[in-house]
mmCIF file of C-alpha atoms in Angstrom:
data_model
loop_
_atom_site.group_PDB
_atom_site.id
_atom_site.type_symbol
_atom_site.label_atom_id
_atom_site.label_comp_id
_atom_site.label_asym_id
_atom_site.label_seq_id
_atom_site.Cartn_x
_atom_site.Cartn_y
_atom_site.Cartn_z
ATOM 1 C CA UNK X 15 0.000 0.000 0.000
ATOM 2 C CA UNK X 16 1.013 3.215 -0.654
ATOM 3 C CA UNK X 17 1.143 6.174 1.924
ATOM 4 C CA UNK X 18 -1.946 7.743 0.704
ATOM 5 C CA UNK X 19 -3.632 4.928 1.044
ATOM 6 C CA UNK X 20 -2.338 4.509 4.398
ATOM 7 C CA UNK X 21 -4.133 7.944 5.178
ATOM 8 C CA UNK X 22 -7.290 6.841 3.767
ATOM 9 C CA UNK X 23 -7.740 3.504 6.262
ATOM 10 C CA UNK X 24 -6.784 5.731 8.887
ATOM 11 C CA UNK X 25 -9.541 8.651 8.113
ATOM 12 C CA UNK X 26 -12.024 5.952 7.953
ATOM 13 C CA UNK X 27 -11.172 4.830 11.072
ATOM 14 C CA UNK X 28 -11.181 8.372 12.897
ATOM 15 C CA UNK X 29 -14.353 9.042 10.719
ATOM 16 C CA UNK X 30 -15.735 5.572 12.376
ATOM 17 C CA UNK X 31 -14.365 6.889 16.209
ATOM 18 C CA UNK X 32 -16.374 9.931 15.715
ATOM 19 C CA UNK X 33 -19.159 8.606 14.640
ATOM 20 C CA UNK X 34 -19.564 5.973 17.070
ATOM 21 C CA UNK X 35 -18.770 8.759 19.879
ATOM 22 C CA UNK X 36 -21.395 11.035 18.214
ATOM 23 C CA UNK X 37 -24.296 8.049 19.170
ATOM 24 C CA UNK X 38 -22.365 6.994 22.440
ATOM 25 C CA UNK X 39 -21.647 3.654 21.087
ATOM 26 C CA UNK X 40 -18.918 1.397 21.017
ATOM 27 C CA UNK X 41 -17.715 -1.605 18.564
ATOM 28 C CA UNK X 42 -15.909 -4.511 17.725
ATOM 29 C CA UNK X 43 -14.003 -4.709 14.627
ATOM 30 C CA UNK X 44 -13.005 -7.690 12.893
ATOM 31 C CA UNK X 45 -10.060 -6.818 9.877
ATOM 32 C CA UNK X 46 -10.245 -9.091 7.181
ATOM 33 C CA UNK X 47 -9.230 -8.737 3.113
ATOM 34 C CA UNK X 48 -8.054 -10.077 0.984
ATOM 35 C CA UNK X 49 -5.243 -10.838 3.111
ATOM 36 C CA UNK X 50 -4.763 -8.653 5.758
ATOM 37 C CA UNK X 51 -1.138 -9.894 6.737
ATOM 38 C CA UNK X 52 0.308 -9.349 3.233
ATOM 39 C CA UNK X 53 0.996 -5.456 4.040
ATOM 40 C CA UNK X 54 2.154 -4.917 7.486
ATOM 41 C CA UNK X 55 3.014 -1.462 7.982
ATOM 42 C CA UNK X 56 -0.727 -0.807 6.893
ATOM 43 C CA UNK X 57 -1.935 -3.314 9.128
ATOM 44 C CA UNK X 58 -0.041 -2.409 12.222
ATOM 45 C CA UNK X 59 -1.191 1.453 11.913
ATOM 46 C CA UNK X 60 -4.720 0.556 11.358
ATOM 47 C CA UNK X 61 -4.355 -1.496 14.159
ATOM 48 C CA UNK X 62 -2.528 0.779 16.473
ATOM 49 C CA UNK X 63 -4.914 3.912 15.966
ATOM 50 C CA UNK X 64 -7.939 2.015 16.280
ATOM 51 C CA UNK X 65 -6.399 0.406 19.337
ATOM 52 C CA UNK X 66 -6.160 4.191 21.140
ATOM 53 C CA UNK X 67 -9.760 4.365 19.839
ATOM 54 C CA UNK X 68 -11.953 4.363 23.342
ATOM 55 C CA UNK X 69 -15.112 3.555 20.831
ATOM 56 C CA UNK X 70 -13.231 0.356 19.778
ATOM 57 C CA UNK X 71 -13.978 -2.452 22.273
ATOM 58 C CA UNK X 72 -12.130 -5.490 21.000
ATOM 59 C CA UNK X 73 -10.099 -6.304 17.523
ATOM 60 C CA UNK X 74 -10.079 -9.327 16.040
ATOM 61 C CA UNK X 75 -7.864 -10.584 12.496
ATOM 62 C CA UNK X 76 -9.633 -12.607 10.055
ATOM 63 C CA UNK X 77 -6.475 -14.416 8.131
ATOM 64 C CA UNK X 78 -5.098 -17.432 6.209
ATOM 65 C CA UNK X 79 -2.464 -17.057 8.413
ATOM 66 C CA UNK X 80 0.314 -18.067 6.009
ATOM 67 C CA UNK X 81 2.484 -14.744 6.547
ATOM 68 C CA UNK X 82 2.073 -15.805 10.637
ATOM 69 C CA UNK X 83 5.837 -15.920 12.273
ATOM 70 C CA UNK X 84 7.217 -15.318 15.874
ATOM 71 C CA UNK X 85 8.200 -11.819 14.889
ATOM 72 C CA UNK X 86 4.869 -10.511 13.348
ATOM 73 C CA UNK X 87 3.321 -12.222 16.236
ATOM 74 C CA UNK X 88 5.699 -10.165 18.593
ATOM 75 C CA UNK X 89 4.289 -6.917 16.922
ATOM 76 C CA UNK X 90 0.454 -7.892 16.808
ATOM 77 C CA UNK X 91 0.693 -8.497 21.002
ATOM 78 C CA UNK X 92 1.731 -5.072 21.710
ATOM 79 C CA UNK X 93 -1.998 -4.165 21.027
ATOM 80 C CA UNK X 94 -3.942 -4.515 24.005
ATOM 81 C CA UNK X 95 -7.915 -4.512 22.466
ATOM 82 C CA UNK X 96 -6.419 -7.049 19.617
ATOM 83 C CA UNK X 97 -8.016 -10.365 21.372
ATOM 84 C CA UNK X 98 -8.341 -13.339 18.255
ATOM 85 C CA UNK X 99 -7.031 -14.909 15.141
ATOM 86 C CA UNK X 100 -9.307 -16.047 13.433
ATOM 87 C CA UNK X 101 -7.698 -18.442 10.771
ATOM 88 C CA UNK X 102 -9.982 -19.472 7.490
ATOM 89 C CA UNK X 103 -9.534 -23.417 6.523
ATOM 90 C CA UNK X 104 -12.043 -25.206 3.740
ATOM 91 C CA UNK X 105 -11.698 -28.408 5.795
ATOM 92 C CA UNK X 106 -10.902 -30.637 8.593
ATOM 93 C CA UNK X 107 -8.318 -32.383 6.209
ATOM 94 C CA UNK X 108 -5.763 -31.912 3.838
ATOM 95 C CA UNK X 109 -7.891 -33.210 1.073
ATOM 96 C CA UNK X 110 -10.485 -31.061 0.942
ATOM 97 C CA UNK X 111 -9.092 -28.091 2.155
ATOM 98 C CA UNK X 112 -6.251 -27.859 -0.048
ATOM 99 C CA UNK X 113 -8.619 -28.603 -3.527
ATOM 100 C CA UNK X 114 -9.854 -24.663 -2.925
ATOM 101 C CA UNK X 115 -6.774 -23.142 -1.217
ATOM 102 C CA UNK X 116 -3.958 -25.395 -2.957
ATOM 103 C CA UNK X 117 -1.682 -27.774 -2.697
ATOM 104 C CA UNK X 118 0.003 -27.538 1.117
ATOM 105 C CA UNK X 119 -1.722 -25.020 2.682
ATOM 106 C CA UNK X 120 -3.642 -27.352 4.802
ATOM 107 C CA UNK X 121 -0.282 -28.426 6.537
ATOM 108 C CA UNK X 122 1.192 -24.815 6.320
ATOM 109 C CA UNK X 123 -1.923 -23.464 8.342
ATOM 110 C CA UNK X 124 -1.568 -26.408 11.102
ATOM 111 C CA UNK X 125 1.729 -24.967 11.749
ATOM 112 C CA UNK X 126 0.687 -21.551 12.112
ATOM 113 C CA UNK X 127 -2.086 -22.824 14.683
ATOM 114 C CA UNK X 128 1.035 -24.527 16.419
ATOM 115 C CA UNK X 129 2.927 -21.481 16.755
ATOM 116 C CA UNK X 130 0.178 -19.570 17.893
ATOM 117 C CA UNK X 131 -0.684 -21.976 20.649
ATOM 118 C CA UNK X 132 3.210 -22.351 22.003
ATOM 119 C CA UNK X 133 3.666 -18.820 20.865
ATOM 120 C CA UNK X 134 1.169 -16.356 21.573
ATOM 121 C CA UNK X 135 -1.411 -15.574 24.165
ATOM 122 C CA UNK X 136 -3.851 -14.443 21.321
ATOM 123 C CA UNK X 137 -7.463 -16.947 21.022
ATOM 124 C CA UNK X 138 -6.878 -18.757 17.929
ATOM 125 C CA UNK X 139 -10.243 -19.762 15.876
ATOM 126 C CA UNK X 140 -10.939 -21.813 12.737
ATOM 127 C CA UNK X 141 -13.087 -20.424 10.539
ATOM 128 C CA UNK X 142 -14.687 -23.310 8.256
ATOM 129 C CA UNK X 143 -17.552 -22.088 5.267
ATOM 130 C CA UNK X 144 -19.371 -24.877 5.281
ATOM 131 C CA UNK X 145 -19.905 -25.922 1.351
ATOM 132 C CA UNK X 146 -21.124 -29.223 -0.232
ATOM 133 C CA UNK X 147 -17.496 -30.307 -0.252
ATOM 134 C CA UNK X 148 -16.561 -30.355 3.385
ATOM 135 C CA UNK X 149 -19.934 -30.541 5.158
ATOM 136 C CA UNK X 150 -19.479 -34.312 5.903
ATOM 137 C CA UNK X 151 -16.479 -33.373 8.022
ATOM 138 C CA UNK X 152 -18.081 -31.671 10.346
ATOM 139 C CA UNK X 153 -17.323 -34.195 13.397
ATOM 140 C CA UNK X 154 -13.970 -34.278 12.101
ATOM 141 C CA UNK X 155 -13.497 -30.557 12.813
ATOM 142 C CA UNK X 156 -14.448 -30.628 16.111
ATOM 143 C CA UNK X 157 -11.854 -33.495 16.689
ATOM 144 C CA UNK X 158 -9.535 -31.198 15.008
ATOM 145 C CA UNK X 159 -10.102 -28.279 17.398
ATOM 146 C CA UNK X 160 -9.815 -30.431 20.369
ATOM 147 C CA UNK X 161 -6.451 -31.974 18.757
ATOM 148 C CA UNK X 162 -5.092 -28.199 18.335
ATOM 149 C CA UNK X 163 -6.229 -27.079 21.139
ATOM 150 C CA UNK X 164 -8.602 -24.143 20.014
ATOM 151 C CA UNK X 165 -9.800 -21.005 21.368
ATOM 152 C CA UNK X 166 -13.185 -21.687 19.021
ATOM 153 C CA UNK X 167 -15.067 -23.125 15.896
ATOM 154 C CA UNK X 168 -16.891 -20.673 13.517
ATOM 155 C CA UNK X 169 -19.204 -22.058 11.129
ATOM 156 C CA UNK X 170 -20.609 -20.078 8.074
ATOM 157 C CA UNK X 171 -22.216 -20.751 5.048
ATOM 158 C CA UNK X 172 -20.467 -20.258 1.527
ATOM 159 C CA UNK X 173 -21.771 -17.716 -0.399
ATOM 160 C CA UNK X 174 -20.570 -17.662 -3.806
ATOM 161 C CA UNK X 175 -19.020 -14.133 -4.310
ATOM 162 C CA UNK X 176 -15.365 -12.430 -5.073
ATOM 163 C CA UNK X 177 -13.224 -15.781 -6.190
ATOM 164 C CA UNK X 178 -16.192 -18.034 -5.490
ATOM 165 C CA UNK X 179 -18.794 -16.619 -7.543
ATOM 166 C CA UNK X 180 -18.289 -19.318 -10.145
ATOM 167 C CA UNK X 181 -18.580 -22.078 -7.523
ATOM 168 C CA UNK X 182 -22.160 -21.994 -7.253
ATOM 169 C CA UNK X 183 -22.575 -25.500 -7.276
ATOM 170 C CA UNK X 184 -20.945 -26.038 -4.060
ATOM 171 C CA UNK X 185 -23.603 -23.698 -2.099
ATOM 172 C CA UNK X 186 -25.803 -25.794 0.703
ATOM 173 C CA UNK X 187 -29.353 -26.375 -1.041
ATOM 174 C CA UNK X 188 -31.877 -26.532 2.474
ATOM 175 C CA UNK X 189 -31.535 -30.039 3.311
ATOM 176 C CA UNK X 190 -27.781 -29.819 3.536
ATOM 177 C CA UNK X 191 -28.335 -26.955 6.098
ATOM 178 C CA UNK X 192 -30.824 -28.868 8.221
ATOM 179 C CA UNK X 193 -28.468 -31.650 8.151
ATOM 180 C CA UNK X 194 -25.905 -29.264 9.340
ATOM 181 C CA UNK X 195 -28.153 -28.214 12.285
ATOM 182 C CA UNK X 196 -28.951 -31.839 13.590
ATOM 183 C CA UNK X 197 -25.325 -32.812 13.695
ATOM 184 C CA UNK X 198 -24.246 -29.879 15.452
ATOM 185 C CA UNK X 199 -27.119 -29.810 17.575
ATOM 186 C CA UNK X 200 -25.793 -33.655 18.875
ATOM 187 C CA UNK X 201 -22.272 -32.839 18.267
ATOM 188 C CA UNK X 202 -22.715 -29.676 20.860
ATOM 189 C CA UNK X 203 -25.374 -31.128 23.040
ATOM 190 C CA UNK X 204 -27.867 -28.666 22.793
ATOM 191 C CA UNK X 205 -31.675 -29.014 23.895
ATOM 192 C CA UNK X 206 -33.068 -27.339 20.735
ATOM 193 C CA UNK X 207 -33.866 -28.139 17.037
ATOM 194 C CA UNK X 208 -33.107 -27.329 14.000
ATOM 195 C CA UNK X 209 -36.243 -24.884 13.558
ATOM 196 C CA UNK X 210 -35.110 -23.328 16.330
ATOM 197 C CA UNK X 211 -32.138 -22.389 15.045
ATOM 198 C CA UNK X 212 -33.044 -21.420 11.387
ATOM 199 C CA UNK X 213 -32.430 -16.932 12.455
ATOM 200 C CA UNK X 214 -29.293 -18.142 13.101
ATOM 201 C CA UNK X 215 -26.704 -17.285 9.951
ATOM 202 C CA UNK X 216 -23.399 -18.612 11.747
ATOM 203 C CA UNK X 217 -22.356 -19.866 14.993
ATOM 204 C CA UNK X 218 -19.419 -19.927 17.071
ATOM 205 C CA UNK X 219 -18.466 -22.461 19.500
ATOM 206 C CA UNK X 220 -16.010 -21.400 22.141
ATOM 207 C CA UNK X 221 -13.741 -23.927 24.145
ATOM 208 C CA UNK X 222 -12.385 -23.543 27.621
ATOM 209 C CA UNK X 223 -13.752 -23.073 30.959
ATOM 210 C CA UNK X 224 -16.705 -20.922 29.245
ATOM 211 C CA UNK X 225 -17.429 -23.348 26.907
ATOM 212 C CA UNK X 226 -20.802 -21.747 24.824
ATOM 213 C CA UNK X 227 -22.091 -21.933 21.491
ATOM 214 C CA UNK X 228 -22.769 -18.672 20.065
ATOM 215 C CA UNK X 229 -25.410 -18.721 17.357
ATOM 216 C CA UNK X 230 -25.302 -15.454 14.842
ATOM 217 C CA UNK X 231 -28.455 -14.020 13.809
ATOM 218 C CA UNK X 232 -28.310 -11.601 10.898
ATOM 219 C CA UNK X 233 -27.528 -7.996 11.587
ATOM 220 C CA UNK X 234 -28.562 -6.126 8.920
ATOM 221 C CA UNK X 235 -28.451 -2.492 10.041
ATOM 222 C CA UNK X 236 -26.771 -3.222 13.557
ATOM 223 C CA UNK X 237 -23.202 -3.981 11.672
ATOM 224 C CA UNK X 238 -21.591 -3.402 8.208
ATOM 225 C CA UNK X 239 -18.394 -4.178 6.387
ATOM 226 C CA UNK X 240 -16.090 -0.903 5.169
ATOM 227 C CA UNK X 241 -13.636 -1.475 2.702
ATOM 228 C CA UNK X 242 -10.746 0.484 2.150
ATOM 229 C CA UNK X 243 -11.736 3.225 0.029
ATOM 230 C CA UNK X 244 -14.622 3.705 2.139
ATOM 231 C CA UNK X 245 -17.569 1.988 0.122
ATOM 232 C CA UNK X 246 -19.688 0.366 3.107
ATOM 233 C CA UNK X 247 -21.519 -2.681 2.095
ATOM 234 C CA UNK X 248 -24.391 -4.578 4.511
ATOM 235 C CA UNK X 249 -22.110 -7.320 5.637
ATOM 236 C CA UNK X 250 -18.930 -8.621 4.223
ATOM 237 C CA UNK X 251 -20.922 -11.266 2.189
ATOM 238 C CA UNK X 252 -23.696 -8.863 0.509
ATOM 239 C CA UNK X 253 -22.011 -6.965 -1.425
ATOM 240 C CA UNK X 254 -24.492 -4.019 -2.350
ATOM 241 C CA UNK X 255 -22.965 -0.955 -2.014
ATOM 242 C CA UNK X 256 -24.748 1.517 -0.104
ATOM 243 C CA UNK X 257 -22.449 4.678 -0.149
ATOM 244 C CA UNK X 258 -19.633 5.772 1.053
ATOM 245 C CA UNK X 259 -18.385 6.441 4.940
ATOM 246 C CA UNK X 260 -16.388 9.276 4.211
ATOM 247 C CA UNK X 261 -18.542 10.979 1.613
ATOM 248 C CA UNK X 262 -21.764 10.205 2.985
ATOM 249 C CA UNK X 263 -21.186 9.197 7.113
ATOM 250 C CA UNK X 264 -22.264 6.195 8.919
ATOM 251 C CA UNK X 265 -25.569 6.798 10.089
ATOM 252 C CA UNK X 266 -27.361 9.152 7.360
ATOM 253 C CA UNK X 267 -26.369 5.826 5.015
ATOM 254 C CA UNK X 268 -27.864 3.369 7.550
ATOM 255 C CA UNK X 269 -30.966 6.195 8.192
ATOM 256 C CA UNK X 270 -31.652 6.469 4.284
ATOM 257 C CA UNK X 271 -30.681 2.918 3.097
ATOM 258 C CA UNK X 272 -33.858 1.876 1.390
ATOM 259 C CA UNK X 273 -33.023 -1.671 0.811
ATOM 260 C CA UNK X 274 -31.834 -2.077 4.832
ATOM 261 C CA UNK X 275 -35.377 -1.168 5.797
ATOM 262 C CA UNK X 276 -36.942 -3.823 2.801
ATOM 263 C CA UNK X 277 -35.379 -6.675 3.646
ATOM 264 C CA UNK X 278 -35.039 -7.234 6.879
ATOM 265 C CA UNK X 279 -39.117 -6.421 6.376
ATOM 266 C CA UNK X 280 -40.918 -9.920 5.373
ATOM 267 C CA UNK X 281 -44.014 -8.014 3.396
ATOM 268 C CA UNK X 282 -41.150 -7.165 1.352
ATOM 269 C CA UNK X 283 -39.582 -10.329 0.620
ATOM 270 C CA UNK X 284 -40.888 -13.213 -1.902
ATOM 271 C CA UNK X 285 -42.143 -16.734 -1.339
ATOM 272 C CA UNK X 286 -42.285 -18.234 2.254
ATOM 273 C CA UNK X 287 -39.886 -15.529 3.730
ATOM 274 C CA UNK X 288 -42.889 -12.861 2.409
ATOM 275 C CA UNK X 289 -45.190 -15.068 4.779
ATOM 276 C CA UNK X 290 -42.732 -15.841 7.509
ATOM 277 C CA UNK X 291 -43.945 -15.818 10.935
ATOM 278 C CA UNK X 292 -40.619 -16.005 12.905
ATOM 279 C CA UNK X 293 -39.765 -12.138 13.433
ATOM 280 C CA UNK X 294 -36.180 -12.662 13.994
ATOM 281 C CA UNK X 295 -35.650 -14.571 10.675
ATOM 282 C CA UNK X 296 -35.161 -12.904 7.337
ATOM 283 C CA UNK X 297 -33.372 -15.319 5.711
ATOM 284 C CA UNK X 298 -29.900 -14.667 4.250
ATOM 285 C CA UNK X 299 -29.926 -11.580 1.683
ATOM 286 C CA UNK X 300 -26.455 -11.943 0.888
ATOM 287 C CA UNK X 301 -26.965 -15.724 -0.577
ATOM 288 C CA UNK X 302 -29.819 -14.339 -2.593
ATOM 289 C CA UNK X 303 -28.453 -11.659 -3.639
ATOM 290 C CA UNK X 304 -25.343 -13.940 -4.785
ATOM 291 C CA UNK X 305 -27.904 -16.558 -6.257
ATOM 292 C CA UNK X 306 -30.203 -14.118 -8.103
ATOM 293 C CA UNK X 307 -28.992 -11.122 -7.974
ATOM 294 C CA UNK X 308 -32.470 -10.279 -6.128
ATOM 295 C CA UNK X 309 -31.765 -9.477 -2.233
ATOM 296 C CA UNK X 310 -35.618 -9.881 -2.056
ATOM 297 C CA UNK X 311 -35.799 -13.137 -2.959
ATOM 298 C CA UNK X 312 -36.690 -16.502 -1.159
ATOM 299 C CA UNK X 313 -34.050 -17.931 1.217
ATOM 300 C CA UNK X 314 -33.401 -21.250 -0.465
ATOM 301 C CA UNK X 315 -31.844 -22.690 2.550
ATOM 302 C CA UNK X 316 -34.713 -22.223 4.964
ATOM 303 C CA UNK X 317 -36.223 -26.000 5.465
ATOM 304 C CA UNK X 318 -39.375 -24.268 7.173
ATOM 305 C CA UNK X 319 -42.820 -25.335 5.746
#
């Protein structure tokens, strides 16, 4: 990254600061890319002014990991509100991981969880997006964790966008989520069923003496993803552009955002989401917007009669 660029990150996050002390909130930000590791300097400013920020609760690094060593590590720890690595794998094995992210990176991301565990006091998570490829190793990546010795599980569904968006095939059709549900549901233990958990778009299982599972319903209009040039879309997986932080500020975007206020409406949605009676529940928009280019349209992973 270049210097100016350096200077735009950190006016978007002094224009975020203010606005969040302007409404008396606070936040937790996770930084993801691309790969947020391939330009340190960047990260590591970011980082450090939004670590001085007293709106800024906790930080958290969404990552491959691959750039990981003792000395970047070293760095990343002087930052007190940074709390969690979050590392992305495609699988609980070699196999299917490495047929997305290539040959070896499977083994190379193991080692990174290694050296974070002997290494670092940061939590260290797997990320898995759960796709028609890896969802039959779901027992396997909780045997995983436990062998690694994990701060936490995150499960999300893929949604085929940015590199993916010609993967649609491997998107879970309604049965495969369902089936996802019951196997967690036994796997964690929980008195609950699937129905139950169908607001939930991703959940988060933490290890330790807290031990929880965390389930993640959407939050359209509660959170938002900001790239670097400012563009703020509805979450990091929708990727509708609704303006533009430092052009337009934070909350006259969320205040005028049209399509924020339609879908997470049901009389404005189609098909069974349009007739929905669980208020908490408005399907994914980001998979339908993926699928169909339609935000509006039917959730076709919701299993609900």
């Amino acid at each position: 990254m270049e210097g100016s660029r350096v200077d735009i990150l950190l006016s978007i996050a002094e224009k975020i600061g203010n606005e969040l002390k302007e409404k008396g909130y606070t936040t937790c930000i996770n930084i993801t890319g691309g790969e947020p590791l391939l330009d340190k300097k960047s990260l590591t400013s970011l980082i450090s002014f939004l670590d001085q920020n007293h709106q800024v609760e906790e930080l958290m690094i969404i990552t491959n990991g691959l750039l990981l060593n003792e000395a970047y590590l070293k760095d990343l720890e002087r930052f007190s509100k940074l709390t969690t690595i979050k590392l992305s794998l495609e699988g609980a094995t070699a196999t299917t991981n490495d047929l997305i992210r290539g040959k070896g990176t499977y083994a190379a991301i193991v080692d990174k969880i290694q050296l974070l565990k002997t290494k670092s006091f940061l939590k260290t998570v797997i990320m898995f997006t759960l796709n028609k490829n890896n969802l039959s190793e779901l027992e396997l990546m909780f045997t995983l964790a436990e062998e690694l010795r994990l701060d936490g599980l995150i499960f999300e569904r893929f949604i085929p966008e940015g590199q993916g968006k010609n993967l649609k095939n491997m998107v879970l059709d309604k049965n495969d989520w369902k089936n996802f549900l019951q196997r967690l549901i036994i796997e964690c233990d929980l008195d609950t069923t699937p129905e139950d958990l169908l607001p939930y778009r991703a959940f988060w299982i933490q290890f330790g003496s807290n031990w929880d599972v965390l389930g993640s319903p959407c939050n359209l209009k509660e959170a938002l993803c900001i790239m670097p040039d400012g563009t703020l879309y509805p979450c990091r997986r929708f990727i509708y552009p609704l303006g533009n932080i430092l052009k337009d500020g934070l909350w006259s975007v969320l205040d005028r955002s049209k399509i924020l206020k339609e879908v997470t409406t049901h009389q404005h949605l189609q098909g069974k989401c349009h007739q929905c009676i669980v208020n908490d529940c408005h399907g994914c928009r980001a998979l339908c917007y993926s699928l169909y280019h339609d935000p509006y349209h039917e959730d076709p992973q919701c299993f609900r009669e």
